[in-house]
PDB file of C-alpha atoms in Angstrom:
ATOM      1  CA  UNK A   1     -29.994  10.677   0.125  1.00 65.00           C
ATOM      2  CA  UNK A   2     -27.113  10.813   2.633  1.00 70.00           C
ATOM      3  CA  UNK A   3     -27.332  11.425   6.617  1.00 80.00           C
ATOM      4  CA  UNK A   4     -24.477  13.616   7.816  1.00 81.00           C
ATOM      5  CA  UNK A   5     -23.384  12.294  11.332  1.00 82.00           C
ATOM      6  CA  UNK A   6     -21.340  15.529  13.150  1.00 88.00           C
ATOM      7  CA  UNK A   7     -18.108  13.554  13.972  1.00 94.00           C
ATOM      8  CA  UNK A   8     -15.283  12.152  12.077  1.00 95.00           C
ATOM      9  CA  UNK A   9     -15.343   8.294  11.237  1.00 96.00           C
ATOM     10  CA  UNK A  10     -12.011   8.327  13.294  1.00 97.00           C
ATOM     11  CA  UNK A  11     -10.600  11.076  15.646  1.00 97.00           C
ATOM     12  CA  UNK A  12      -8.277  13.596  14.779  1.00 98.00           C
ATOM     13  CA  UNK A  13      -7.011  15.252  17.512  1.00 98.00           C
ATOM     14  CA  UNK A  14      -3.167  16.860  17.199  1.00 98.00           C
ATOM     15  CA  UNK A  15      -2.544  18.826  19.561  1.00 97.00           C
ATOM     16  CA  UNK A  16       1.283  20.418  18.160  1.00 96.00           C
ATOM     17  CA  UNK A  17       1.027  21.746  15.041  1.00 97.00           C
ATOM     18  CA  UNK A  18       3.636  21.090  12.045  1.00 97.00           C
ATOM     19  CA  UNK A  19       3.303  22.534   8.259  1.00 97.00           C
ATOM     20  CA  UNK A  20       5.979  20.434   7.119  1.00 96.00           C
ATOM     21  CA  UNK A  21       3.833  17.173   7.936  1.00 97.00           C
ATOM     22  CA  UNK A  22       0.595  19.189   6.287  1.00 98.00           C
ATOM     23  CA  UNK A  23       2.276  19.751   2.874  1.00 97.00           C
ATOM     24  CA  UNK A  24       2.412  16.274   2.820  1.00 96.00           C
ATOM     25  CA  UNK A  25      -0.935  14.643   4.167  1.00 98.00           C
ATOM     26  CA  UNK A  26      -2.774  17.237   1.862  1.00 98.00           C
ATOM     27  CA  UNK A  27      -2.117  14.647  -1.258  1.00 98.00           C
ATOM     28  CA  UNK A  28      -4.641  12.508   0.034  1.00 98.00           C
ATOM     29  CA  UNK A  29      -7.008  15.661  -0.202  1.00 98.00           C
ATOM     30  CA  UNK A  30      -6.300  17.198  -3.721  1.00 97.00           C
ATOM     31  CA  UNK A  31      -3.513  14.401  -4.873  1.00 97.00           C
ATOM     32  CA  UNK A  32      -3.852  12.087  -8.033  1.00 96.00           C
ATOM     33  CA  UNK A  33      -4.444   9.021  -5.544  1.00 97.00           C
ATOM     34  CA  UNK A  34      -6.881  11.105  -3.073  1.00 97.00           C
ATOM     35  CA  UNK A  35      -9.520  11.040  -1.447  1.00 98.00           C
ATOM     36  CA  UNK A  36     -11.797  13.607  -3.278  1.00 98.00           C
ATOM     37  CA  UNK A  37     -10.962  11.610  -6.211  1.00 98.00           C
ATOM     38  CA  UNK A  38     -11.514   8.446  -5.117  1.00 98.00           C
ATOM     39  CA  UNK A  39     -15.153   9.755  -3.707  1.00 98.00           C
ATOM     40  CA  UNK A  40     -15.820  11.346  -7.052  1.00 98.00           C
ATOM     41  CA  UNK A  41     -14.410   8.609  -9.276  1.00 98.00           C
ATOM     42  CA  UNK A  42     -17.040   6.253  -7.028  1.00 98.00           C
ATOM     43  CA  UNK A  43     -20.052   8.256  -7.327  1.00 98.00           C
ATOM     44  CA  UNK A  44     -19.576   8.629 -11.319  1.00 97.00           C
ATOM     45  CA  UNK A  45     -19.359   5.209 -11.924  1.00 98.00           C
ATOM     46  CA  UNK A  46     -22.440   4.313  -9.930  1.00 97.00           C
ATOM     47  CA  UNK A  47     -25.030   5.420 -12.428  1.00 96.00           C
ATOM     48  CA  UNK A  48     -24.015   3.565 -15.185  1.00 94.00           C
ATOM     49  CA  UNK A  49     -23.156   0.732 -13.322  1.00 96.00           C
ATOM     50  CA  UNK A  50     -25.877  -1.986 -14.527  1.00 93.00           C
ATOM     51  CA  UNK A  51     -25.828  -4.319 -10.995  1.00 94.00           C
ATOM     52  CA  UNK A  52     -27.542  -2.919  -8.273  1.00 96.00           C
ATOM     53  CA  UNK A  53     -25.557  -4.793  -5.695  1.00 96.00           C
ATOM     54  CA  UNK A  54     -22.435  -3.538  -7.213  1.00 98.00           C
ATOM     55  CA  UNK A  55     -23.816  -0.006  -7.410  1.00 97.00           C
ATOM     56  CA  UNK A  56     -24.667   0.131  -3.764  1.00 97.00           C
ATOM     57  CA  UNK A  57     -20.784  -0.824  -3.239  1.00 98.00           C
ATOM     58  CA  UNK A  58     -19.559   1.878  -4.731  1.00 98.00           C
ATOM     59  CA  UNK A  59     -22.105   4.121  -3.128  1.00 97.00           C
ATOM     60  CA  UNK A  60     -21.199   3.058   0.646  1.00 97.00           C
ATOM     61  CA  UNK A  61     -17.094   3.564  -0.769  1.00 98.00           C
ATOM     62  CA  UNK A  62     -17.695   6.852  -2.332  1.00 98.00           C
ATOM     63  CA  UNK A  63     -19.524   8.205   0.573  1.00 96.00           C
ATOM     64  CA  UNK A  64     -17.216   6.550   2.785  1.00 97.00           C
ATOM     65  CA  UNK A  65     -14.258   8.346   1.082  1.00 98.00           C
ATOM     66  CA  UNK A  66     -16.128  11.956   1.330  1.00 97.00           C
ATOM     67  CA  UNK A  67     -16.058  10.901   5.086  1.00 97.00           C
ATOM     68  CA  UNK A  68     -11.991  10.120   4.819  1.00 98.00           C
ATOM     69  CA  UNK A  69     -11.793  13.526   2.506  1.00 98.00           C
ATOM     70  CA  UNK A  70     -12.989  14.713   5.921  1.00 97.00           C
ATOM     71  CA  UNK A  71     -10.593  13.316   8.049  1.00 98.00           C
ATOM     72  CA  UNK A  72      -7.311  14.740   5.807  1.00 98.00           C
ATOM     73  CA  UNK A  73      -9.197  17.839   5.871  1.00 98.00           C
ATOM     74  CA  UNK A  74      -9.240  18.042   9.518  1.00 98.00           C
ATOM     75  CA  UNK A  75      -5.559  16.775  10.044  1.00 98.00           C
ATOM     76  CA  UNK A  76      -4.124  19.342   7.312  1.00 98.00           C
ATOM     77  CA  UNK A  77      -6.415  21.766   9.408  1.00 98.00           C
ATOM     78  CA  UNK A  78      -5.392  20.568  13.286  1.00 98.00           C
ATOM     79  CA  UNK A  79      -1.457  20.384  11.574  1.00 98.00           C
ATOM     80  CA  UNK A  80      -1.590  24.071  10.454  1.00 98.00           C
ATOM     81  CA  UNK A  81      -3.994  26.199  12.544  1.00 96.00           C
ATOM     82  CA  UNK A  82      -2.812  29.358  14.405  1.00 93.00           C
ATOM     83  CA  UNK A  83       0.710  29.368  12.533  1.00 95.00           C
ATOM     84  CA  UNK A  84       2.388  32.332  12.778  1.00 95.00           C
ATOM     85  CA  UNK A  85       4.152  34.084   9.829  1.00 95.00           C
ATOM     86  CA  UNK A  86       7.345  33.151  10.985  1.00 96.00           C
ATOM     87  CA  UNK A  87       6.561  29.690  11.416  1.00 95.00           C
ATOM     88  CA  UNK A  88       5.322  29.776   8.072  1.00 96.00           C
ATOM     89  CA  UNK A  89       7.836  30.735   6.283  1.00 95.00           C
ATOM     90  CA  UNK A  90      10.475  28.543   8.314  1.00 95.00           C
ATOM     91  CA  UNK A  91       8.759  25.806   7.172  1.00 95.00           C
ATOM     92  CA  UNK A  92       8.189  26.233   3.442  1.00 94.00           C
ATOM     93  CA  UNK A  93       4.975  26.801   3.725  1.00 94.00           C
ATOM     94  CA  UNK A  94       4.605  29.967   2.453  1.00 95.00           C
ATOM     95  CA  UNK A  95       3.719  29.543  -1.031  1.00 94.00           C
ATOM     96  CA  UNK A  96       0.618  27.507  -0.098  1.00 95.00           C
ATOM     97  CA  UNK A  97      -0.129  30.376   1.960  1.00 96.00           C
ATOM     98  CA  UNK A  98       0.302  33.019   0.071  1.00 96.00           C
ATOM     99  CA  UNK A  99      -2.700  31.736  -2.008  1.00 95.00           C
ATOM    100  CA  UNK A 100      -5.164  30.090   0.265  1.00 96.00           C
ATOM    101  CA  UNK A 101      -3.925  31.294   3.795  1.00 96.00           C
ATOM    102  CA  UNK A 102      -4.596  28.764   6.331  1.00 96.00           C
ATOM    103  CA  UNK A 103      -7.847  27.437   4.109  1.00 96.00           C
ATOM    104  CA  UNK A 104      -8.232  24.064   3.246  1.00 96.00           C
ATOM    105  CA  UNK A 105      -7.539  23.635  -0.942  1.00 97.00           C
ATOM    106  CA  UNK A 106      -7.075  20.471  -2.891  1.00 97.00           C
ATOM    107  CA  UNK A 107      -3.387  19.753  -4.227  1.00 97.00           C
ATOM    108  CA  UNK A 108      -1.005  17.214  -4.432  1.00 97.00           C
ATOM    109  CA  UNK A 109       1.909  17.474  -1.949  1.00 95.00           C
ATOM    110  CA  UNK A 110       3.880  18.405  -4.927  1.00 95.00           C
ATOM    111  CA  UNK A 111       1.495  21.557  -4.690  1.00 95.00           C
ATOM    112  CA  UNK A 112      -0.678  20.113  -8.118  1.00 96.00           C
ATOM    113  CA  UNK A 113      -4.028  21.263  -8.178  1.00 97.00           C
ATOM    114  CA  UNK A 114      -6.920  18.623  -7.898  1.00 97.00           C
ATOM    115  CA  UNK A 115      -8.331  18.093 -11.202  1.00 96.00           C
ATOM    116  CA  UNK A 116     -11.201  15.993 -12.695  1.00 94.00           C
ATOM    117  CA  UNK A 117      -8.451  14.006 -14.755  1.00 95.00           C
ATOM    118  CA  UNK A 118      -7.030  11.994 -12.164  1.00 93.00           C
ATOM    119  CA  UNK A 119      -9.832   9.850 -12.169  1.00 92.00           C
ATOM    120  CA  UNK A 120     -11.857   7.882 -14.733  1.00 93.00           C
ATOM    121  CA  UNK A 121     -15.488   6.652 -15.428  1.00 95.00           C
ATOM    122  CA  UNK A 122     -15.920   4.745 -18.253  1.00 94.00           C
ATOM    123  CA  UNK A 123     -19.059   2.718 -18.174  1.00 93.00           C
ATOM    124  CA  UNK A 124     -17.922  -0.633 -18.208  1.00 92.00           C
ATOM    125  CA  UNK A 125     -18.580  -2.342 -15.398  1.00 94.00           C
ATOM    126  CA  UNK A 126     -14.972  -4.443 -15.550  1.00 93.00           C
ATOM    127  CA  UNK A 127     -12.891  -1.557 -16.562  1.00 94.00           C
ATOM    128  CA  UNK A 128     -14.292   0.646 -13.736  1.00 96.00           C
ATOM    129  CA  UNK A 129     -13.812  -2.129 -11.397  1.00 98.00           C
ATOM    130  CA  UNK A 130     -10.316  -2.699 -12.501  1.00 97.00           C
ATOM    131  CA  UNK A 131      -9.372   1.235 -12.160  1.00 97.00           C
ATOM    132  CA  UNK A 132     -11.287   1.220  -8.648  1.00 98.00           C
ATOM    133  CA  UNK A 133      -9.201  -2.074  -7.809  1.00 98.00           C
ATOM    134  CA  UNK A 134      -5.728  -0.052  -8.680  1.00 98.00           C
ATOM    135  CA  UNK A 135      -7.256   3.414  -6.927  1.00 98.00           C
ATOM    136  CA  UNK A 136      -7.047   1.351  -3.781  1.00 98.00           C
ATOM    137  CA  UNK A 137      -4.148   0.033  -3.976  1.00 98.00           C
ATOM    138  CA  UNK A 138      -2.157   2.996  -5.024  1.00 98.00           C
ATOM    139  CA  UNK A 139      -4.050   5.200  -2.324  1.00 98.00           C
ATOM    140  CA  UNK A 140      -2.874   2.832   0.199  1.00 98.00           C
ATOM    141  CA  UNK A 141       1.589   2.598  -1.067  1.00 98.00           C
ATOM    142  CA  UNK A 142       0.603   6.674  -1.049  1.00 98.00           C
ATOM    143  CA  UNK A 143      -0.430   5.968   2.959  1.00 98.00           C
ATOM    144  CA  UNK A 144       2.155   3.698   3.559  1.00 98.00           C
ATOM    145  CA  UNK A 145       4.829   6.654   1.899  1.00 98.00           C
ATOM    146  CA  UNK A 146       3.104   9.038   4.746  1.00 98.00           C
ATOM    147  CA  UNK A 147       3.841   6.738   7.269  1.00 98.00           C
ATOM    148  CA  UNK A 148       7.242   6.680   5.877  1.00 98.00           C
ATOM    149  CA  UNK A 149       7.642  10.362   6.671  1.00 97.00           C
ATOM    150  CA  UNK A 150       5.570  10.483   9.349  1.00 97.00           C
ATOM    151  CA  UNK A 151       6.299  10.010  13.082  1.00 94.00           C
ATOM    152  CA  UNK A 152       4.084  11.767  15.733  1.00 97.00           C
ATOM    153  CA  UNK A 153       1.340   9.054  16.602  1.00 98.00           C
ATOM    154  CA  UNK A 154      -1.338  11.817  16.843  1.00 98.00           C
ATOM    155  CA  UNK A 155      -0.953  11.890  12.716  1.00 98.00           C
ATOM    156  CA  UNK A 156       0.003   8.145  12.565  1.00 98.00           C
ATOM    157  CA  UNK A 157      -3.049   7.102  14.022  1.00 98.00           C
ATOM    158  CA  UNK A 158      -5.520   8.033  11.681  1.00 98.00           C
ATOM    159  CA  UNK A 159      -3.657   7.528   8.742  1.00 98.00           C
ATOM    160  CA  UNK A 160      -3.137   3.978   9.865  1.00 98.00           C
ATOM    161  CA  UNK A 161      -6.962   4.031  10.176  1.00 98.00           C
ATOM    162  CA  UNK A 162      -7.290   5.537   6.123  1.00 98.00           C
ATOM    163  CA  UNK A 163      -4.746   2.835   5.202  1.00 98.00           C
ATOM    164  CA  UNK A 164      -6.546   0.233   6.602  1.00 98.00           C
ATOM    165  CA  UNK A 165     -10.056   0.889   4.887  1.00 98.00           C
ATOM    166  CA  UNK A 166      -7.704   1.020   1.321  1.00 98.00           C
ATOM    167  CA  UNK A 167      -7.103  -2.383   2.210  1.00 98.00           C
ATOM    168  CA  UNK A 168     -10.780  -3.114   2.759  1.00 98.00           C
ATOM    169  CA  UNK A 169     -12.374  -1.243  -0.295  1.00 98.00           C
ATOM    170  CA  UNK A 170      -9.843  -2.934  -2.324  1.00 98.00           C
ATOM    171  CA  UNK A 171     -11.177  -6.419  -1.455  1.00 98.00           C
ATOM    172  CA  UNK A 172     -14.687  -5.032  -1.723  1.00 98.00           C
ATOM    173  CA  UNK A 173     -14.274  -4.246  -4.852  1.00 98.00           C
ATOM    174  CA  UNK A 174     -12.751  -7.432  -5.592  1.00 98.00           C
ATOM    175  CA  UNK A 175     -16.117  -9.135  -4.744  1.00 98.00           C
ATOM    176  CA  UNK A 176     -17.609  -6.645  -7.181  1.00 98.00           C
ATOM    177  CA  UNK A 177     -15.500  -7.865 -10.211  1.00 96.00           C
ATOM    178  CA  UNK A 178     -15.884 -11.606  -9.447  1.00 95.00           C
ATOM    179  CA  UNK A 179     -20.288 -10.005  -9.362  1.00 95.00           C
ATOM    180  CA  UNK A 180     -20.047  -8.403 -12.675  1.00 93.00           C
ATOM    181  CA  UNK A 181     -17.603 -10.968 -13.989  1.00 89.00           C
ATOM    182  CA  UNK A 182     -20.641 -13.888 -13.229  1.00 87.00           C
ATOM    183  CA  UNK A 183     -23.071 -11.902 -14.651  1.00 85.00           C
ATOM    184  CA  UNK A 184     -21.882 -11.090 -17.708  1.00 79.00           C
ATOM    185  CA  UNK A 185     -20.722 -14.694 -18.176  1.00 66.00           C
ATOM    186  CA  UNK A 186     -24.083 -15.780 -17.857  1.00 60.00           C
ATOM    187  CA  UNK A 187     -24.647 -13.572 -20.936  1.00 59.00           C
ATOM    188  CA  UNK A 188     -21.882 -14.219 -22.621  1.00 54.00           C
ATOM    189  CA  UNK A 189     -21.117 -10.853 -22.969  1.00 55.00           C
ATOM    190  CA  UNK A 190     -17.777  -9.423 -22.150  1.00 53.00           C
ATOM    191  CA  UNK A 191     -16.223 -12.559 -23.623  1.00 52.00           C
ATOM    192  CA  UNK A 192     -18.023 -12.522 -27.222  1.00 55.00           C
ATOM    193  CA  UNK A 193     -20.012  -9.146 -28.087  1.00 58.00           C
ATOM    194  CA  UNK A 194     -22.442 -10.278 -31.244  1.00 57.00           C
ATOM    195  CA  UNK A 195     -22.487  -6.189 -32.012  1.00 63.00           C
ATOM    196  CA  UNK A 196     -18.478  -6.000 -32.567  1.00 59.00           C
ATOM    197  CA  UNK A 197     -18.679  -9.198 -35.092  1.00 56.00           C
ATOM    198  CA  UNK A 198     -21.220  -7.152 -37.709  1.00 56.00           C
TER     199      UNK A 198
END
C-alpha cells in the first residue's frame, strides 16, 4: 500500500554532535506526544472510521508521521553518532547507553518507554477526531518546548519544519470533525441515538 521514497521529507544534516540535545528530541520518537504514537494512533482509527474521505485523512497523517518518526530518528542518530565513552558519560548519557548503545529506542526524554497507552482508538468518529485534534496540538507546545532548549539551527531547522506540519494536521483534522459532524447530523445520530432510549 505505501511507496517508500529514500530521503527524508526534510533534511537532517548536523554536522557536531551533542547527547544532551538527543535526550531531549528523542520524546518526539518514544514520548507520550510522539511521533510513533501519533502514526499508530492514526492508522488504528482508520479502519473503523465510517467516511472514506475522513479515512484517507488520517491515512496521508499517519503515514506522514512514520515519515516525521523518521526524521527524529535521524536527528537523535546525526546528534549522537561516533560518541566516545567519555563524551558519554560527561553528558548524562550513559544510562541510555548502557542499554541500547548508540541504537535508536523509543522513550520519552524523561527516559519512559513508548507504550501502546499513550494513544487511543475508540471508534467514534468525533471522539477520535477530538483526541487527534488535542494530539496535534500537544505535539506541537512539546516542539515549541524543544525549541525552547534548543539553539544550533542545524536541529532548529527541522524541528521548525515538524512543528509546522502539527499546525497543519491539526487544521486537517479540523475539516474532518466539521465532515463527520455533517454527516451524522444528517442522520441525526450523534445528537439523539434511538438505541440508548430502549
Amino acid at each position: 500500500m505505501w511507496n517508500y521514497e529514500k530521503r527524508l521529507q526534510y533534511p537532517v544534516k548536523i554536522t557536531q554532535t551533542n547527547p544532551r540535545i538527543a535526550q531531549v528530541i528523542i520524546t518526539q520518537f518514544g514520548g507520550p506526544d510522539g511521533e510513533l504514537a501519533a502514526s499508530m494512533r492514526y492508522l488504528s482509527q482508520r479502519y473503523s472510521m465510517p467516511y472514506k474521505e475522513v479515512t484517507g485523512i488520517l491515512t496521508d497523517i499517519g503515514t506522514e508521521e512514520l515519515a516525521h518518526m523518521e526524521m527524529i530518528c535521524a536527528i537523535v542518530h546525526q546528534l549522537t553518532r561516533d560518541l566516545t565513552p567519555e563524551e558519554i558519560e560527561r553528558s548524562g548519557f550513559d544510562k541510555y547507553y548502557v542499554d541500547h548503545t548508540l541504537a535508536l529506542w523509543p522513550q520519552a526524554a524523561s527516559g519512559t518507554p513508548w507504550t501502546a497507552t499513550v494513544f487511543q482508538s475508540k471508534g467514534d468518529p468525533i471522539t477520535d477526531l477530538h483526541e487527534d485534534m488535542a494530539a496535534e496540538q500537544k505535539a506541537r507546545t512539546t516542539y515549541d518546548n524543544i525549541l525552547r532548549l534548543v539553539k544550533d539551527p542545524e536541529v532548529a531547522d527541522p524541528i521548525r519544519f515538524l512543528r509546522q506540519r502539527e499546525i497543519v494536521h491539526y487544521q486537517r483534522f479540523g475539516e474532518s470533525l466539521r465532515i463527520v459532524q455533517d454527516k451524522l447530523d444528517s442522520k441525526n445520530f450523534y445528537a439523539f441515538n434511538p438505541e440508548f432510549d430502549k
